[in-house]
mmCIF file of C-alpha atoms in Angstrom:
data_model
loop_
_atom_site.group_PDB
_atom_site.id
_atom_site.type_symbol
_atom_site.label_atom_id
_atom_site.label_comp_id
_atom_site.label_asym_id
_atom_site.label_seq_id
_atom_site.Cartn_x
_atom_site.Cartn_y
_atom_site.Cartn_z
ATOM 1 C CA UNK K 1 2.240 -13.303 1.172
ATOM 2 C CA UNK K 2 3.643 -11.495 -1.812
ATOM 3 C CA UNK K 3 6.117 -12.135 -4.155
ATOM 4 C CA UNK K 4 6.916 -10.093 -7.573
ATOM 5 C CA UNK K 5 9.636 -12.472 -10.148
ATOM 6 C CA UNK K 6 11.198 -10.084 -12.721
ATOM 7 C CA UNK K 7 8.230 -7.334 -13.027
ATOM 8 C CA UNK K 8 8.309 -5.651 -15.738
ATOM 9 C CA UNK K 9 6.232 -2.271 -16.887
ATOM 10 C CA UNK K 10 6.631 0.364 -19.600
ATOM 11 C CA UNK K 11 4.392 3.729 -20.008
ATOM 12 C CA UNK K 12 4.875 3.708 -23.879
ATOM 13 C CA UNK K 13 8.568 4.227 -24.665
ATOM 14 C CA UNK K 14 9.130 5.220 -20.514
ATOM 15 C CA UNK K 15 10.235 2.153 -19.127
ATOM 16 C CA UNK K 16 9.070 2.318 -15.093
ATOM 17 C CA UNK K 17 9.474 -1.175 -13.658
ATOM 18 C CA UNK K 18 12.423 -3.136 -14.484
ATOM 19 C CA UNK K 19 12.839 -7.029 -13.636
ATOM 20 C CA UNK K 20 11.570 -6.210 -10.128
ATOM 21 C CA UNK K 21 11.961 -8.964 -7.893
ATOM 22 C CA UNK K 22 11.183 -8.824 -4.132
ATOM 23 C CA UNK K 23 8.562 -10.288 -1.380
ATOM 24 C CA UNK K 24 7.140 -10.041 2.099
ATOM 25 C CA UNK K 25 6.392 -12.601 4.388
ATOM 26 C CA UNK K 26 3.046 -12.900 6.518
ATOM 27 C CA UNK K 27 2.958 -10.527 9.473
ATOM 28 C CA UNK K 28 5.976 -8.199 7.830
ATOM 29 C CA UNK K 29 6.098 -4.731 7.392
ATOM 30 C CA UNK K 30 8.377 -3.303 4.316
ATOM 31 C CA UNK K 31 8.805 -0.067 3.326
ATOM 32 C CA UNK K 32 9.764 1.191 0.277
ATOM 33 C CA UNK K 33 11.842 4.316 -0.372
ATOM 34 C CA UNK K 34 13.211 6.208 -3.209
ATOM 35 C CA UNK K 35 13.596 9.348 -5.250
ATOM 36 C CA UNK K 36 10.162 10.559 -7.295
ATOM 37 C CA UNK K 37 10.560 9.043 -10.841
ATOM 38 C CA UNK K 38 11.655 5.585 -9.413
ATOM 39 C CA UNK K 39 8.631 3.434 -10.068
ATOM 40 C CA UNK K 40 7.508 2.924 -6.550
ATOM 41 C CA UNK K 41 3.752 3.957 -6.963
ATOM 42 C CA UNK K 42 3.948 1.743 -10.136
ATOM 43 C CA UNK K 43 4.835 -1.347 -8.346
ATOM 44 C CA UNK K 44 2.039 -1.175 -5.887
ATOM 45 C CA UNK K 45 -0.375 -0.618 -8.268
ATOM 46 C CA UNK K 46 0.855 -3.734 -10.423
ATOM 47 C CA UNK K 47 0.557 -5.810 -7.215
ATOM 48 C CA UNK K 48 -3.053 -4.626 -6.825
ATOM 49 C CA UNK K 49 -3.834 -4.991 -10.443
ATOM 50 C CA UNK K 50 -4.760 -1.444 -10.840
ATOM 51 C CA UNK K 51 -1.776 -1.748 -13.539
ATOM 52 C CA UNK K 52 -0.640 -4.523 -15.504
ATOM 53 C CA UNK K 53 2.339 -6.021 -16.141
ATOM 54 C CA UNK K 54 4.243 -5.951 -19.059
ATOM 55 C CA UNK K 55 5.877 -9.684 -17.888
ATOM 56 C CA UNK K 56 7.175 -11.414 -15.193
ATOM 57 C CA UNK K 57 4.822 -13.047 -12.730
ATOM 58 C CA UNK K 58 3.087 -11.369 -8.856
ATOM 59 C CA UNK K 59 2.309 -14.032 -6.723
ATOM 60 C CA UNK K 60 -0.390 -13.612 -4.186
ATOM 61 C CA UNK K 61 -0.145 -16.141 -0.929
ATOM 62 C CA UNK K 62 2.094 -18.436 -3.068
ATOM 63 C CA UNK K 63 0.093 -18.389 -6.054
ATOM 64 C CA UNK K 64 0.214 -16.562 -9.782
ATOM 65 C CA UNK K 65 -2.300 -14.106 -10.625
ATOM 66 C CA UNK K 66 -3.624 -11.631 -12.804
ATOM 67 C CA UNK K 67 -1.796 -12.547 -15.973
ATOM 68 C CA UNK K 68 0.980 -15.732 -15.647
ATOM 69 C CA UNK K 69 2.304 -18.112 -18.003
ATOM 70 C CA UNK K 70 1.551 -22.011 -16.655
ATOM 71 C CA UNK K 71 2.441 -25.240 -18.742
ATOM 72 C CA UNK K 72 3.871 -22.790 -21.349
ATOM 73 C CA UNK K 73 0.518 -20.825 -21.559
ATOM 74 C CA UNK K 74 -0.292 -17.481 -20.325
ATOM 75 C CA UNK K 75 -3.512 -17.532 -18.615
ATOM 76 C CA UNK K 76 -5.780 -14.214 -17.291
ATOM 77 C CA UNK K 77 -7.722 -14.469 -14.384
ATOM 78 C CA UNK K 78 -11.141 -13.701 -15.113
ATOM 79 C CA UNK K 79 -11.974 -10.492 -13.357
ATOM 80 C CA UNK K 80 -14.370 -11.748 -11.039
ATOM 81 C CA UNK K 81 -11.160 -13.979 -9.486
ATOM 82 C CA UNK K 82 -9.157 -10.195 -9.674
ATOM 83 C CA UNK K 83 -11.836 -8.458 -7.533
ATOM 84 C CA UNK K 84 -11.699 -11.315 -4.885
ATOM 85 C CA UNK K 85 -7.694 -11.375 -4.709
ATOM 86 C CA UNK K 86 -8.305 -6.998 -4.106
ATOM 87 C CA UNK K 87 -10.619 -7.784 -1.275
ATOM 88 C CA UNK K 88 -7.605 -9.517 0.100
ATOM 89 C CA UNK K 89 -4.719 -7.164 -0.210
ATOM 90 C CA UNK K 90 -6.286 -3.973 0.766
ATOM 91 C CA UNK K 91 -4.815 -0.552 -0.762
ATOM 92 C CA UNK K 92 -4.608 3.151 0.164
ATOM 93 C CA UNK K 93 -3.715 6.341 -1.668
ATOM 94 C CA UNK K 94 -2.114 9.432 -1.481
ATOM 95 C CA UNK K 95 -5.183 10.984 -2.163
ATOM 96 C CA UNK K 96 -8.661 10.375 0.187
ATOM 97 C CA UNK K 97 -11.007 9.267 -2.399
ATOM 98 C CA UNK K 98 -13.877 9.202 -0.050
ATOM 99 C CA UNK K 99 -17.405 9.890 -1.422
ATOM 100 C CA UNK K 100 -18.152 13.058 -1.173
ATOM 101 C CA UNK K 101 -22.225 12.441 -0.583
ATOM 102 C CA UNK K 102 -21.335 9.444 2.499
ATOM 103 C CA UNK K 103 -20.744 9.872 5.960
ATOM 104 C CA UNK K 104 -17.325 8.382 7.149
ATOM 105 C CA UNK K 105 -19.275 5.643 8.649
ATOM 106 C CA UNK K 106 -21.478 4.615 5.506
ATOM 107 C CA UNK K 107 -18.484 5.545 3.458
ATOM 108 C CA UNK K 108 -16.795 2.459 5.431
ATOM 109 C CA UNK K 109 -19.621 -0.101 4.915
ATOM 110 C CA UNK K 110 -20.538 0.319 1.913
ATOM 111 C CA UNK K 111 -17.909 -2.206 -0.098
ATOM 112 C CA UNK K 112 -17.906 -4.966 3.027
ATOM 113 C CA UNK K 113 -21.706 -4.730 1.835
ATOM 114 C CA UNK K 114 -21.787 -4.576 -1.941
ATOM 115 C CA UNK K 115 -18.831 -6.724 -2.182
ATOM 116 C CA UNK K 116 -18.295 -8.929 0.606
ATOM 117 C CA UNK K 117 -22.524 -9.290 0.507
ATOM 118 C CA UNK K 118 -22.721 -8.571 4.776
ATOM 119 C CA UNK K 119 -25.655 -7.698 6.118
ATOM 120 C CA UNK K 120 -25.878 -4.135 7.051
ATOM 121 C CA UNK K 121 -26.053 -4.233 10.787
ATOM 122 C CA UNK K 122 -22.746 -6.256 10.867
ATOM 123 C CA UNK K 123 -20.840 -3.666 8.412
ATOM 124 C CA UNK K 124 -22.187 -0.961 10.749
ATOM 125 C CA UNK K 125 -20.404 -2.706 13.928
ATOM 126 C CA UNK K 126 -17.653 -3.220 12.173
ATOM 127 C CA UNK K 127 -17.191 0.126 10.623
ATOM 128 C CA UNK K 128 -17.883 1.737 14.217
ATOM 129 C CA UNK K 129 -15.259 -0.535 15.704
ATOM 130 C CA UNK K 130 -12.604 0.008 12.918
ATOM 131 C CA UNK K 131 -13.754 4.260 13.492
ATOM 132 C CA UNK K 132 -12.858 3.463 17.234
ATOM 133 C CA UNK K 133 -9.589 1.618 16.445
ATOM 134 C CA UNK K 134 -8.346 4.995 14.064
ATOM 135 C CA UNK K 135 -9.536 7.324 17.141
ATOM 136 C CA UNK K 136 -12.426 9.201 14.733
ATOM 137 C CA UNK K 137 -15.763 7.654 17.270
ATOM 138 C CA UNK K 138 -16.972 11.350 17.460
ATOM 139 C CA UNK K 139 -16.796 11.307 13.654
ATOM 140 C CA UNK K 140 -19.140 8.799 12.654
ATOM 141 C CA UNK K 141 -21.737 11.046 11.252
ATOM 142 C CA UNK K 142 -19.452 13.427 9.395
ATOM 143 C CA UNK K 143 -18.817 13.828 5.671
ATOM 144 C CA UNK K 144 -15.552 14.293 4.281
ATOM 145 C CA UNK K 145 -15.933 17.867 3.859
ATOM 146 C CA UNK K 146 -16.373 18.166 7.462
ATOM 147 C CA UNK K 147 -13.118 16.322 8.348
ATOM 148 C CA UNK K 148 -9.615 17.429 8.230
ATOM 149 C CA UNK K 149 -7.113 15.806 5.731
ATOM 150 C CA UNK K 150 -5.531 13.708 8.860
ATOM 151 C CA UNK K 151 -9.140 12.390 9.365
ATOM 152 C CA UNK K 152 -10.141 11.549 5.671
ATOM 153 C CA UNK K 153 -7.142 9.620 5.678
ATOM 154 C CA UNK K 154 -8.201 7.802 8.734
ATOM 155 C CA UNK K 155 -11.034 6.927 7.468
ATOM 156 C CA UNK K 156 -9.490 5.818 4.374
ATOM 157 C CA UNK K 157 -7.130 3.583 6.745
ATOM 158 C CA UNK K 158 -10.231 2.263 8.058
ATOM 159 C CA UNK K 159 -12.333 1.589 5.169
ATOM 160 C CA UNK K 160 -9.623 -0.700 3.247
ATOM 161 C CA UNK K 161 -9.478 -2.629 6.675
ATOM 162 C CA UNK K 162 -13.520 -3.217 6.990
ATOM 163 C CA UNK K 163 -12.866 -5.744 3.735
ATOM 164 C CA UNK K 164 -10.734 -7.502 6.318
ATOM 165 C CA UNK K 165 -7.370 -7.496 3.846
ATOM 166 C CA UNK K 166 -4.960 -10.599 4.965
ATOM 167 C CA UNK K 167 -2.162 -7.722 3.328
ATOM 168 C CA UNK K 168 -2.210 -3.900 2.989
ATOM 169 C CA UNK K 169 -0.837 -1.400 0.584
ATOM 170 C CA UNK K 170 -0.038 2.055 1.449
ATOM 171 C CA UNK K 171 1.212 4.471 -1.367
ATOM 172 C CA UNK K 172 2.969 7.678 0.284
ATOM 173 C CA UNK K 173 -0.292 8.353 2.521
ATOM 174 C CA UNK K 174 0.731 11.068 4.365
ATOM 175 C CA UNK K 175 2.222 13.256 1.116
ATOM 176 C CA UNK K 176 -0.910 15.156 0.689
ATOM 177 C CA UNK K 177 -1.241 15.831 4.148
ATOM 178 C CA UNK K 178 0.141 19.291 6.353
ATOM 179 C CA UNK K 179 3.447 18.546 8.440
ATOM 180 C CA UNK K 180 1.036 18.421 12.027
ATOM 181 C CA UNK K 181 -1.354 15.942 10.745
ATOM 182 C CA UNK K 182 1.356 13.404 9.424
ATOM 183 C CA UNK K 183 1.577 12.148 12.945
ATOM 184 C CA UNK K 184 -1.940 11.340 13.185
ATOM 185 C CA UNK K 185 -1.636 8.690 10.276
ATOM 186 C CA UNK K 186 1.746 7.126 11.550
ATOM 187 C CA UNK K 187 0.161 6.318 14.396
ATOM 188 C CA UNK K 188 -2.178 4.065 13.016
ATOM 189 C CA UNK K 189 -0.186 2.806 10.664
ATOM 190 C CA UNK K 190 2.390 2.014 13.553
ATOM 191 C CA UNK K 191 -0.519 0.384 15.311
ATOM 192 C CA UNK K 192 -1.317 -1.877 12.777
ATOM 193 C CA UNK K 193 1.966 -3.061 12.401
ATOM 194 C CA UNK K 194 2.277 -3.598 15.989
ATOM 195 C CA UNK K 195 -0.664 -5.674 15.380
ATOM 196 C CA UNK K 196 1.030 -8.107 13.129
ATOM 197 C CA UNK K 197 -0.641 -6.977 9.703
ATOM 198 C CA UNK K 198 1.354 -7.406 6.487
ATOM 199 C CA UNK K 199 1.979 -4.197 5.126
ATOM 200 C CA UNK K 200 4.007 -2.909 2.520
ATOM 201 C CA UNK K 201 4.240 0.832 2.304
ATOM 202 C CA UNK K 202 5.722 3.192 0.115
ATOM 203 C CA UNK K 203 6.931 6.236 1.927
ATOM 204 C CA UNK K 204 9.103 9.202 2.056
ATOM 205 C CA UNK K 205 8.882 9.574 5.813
ATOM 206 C CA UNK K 206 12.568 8.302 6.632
ATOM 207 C CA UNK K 207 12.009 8.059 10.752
ATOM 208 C CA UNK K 208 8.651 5.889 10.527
ATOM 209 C CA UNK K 209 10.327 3.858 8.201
ATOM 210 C CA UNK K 210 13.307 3.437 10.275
ATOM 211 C CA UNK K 211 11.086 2.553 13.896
ATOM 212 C CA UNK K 212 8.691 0.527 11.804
ATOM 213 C CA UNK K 213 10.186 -1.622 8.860
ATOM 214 C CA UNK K 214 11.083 -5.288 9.333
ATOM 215 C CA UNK K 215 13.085 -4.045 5.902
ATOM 216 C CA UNK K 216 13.670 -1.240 4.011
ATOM 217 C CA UNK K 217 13.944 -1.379 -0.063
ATOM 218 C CA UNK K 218 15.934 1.670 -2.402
ATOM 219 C CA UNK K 219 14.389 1.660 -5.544
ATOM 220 C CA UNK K 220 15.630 4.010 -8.072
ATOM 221 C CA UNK K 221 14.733 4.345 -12.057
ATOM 222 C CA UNK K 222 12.179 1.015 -11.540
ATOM 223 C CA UNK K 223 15.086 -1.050 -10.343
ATOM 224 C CA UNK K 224 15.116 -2.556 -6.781
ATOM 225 C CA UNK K 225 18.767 -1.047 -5.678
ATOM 226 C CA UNK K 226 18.978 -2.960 -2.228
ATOM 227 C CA UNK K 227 17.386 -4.217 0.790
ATOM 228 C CA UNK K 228 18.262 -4.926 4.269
ATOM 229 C CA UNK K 229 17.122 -4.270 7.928
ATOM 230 C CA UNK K 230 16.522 -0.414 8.289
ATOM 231 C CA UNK K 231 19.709 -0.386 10.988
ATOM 232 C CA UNK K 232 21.783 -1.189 7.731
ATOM 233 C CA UNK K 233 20.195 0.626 4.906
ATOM 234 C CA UNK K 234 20.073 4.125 6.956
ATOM 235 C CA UNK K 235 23.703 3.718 8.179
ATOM 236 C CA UNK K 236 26.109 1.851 6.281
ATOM 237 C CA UNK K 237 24.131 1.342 3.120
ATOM 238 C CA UNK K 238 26.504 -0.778 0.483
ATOM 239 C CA UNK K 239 25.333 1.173 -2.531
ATOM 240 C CA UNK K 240 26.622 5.055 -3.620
ATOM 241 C CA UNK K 241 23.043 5.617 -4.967
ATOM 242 C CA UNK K 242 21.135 4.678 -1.664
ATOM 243 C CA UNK K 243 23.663 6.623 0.271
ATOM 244 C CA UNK K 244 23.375 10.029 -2.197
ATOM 245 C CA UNK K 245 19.338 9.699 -1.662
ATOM 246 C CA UNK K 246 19.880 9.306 2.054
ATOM 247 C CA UNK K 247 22.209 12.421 2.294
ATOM 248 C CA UNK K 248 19.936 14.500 -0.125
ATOM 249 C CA UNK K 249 17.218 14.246 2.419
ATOM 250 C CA UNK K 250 19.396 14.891 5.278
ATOM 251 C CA UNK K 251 20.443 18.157 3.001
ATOM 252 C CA UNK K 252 16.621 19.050 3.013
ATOM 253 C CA UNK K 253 16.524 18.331 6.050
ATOM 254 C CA UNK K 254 19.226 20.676 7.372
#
């Protein structure tokens, strides 16, 4: 479903991705850990085009995109090609980004809409069934303001799943959120990968990553350290750098 052949990106002279190579299948769920600094917000963003690459080549469903050398030629996709590969691989942030002025329901129609060009009657049933599905039915009417951060992120949840994504990208989602809502969010998240969805999900929550992950990846100064099953990367990881991250948050954690 996605694939990433020797990424490369560079901030100026700060060099954040380097010949990043990994992928996940249909229907798996990866998450991605690592210390602050090691690229991991990056690399989601380059998947999702909301960055580009430097070089090396993302492949979407088996196929190059965004910017790719074929037959010795780099081609661009043209960005109306870009904003139909987003509608596919759906993202969400650490921060809400809700409009302020929309009620979470018209807040989750509105790109299914504008975008996918459905009628409004059949975004509204969908938006009230995706409200049901993140437990927020008695919010339908309310506008951000009016919701806690738990919620907002709910309805974030839900909104990038009303463009029906066939992949989804989460990017530390609960890090802006107080310690008794994180639950809240993990729960759908844990729902959705119950539900099959392809997800890969860059978090620092070590426990949902253990229950949940199909595989775990230890990035650390943009360079993919290792991967494996979560049963071997949280107890006999092979390399000293995953296992002094793992004991530093065991440390905080004490």
């Amino acid at each position: 479903m996605i694939r990433l052949e020797r990424v490369n990106k560079s901030f100026g002279h700060l060099r954040v991705l380097r010949e990043v190579s990994l992928e996940v299948k249909k229907g798996e769920v990866v998450c991605v850990i690592g210390p602050s600094g090691a690229g991991k917000s990056t690399l989601l963003r380059c998947i999702n085009h909301l960055e580009s690459v430097d070089s090396g080549t993302i492949y979407l469903d088996d196929q190059p995109v965004y910017r790719f050398t074929r037959d010795g030629k780099v081609t661009t996709d043209p960005e109306r090609r870009i904003e139909a590969l987003r509608c596919e691989v759906g993202m969400v942030f650490q921060s809400f980004n809700l409009f302020p002025h929309l009620t979470a329901l018209e807040n989750i129609m509105l790109a299914p809409m504008h975008v996918r060009r459905e009628p409004r009657e059949a975004a509204r049933v969908n938006a009230l069934a995706l409200l049901a599905k993140v437990g927020l039915s008695d919010k339908v009417d309310a506008y951000p303001q009016e919701l806690s951060g738990g919620q907002q992120q709910r309805v974030a949840i839900a909104r990038a799943l009303a463009m029906r994504p066939q992949a989804m990208l989460f990017d530390e989602v609960t890090s802006a959120l107080d310690p008794e809502l994180i639950g809240e969010v993990l729960r759908v998240m844990r729902q959705l990968a119950a539900e099959g969805m392809t997800m890969l999900i860059v978090t620092h929550e070590m426990g949902f990553a253990r229950d949940v992950a199909d595989r775990v990846i230890f990035m650390a100064d943009g360079v993919v350290v290792e991967e494996g099953p979560p049963e071997v990367i949280f107890t006999r990881p092979r390399h000293e750098r995953t296992r002094q991250f793992l004991q530093s948050i065991l440390d905080r954690g004490a």
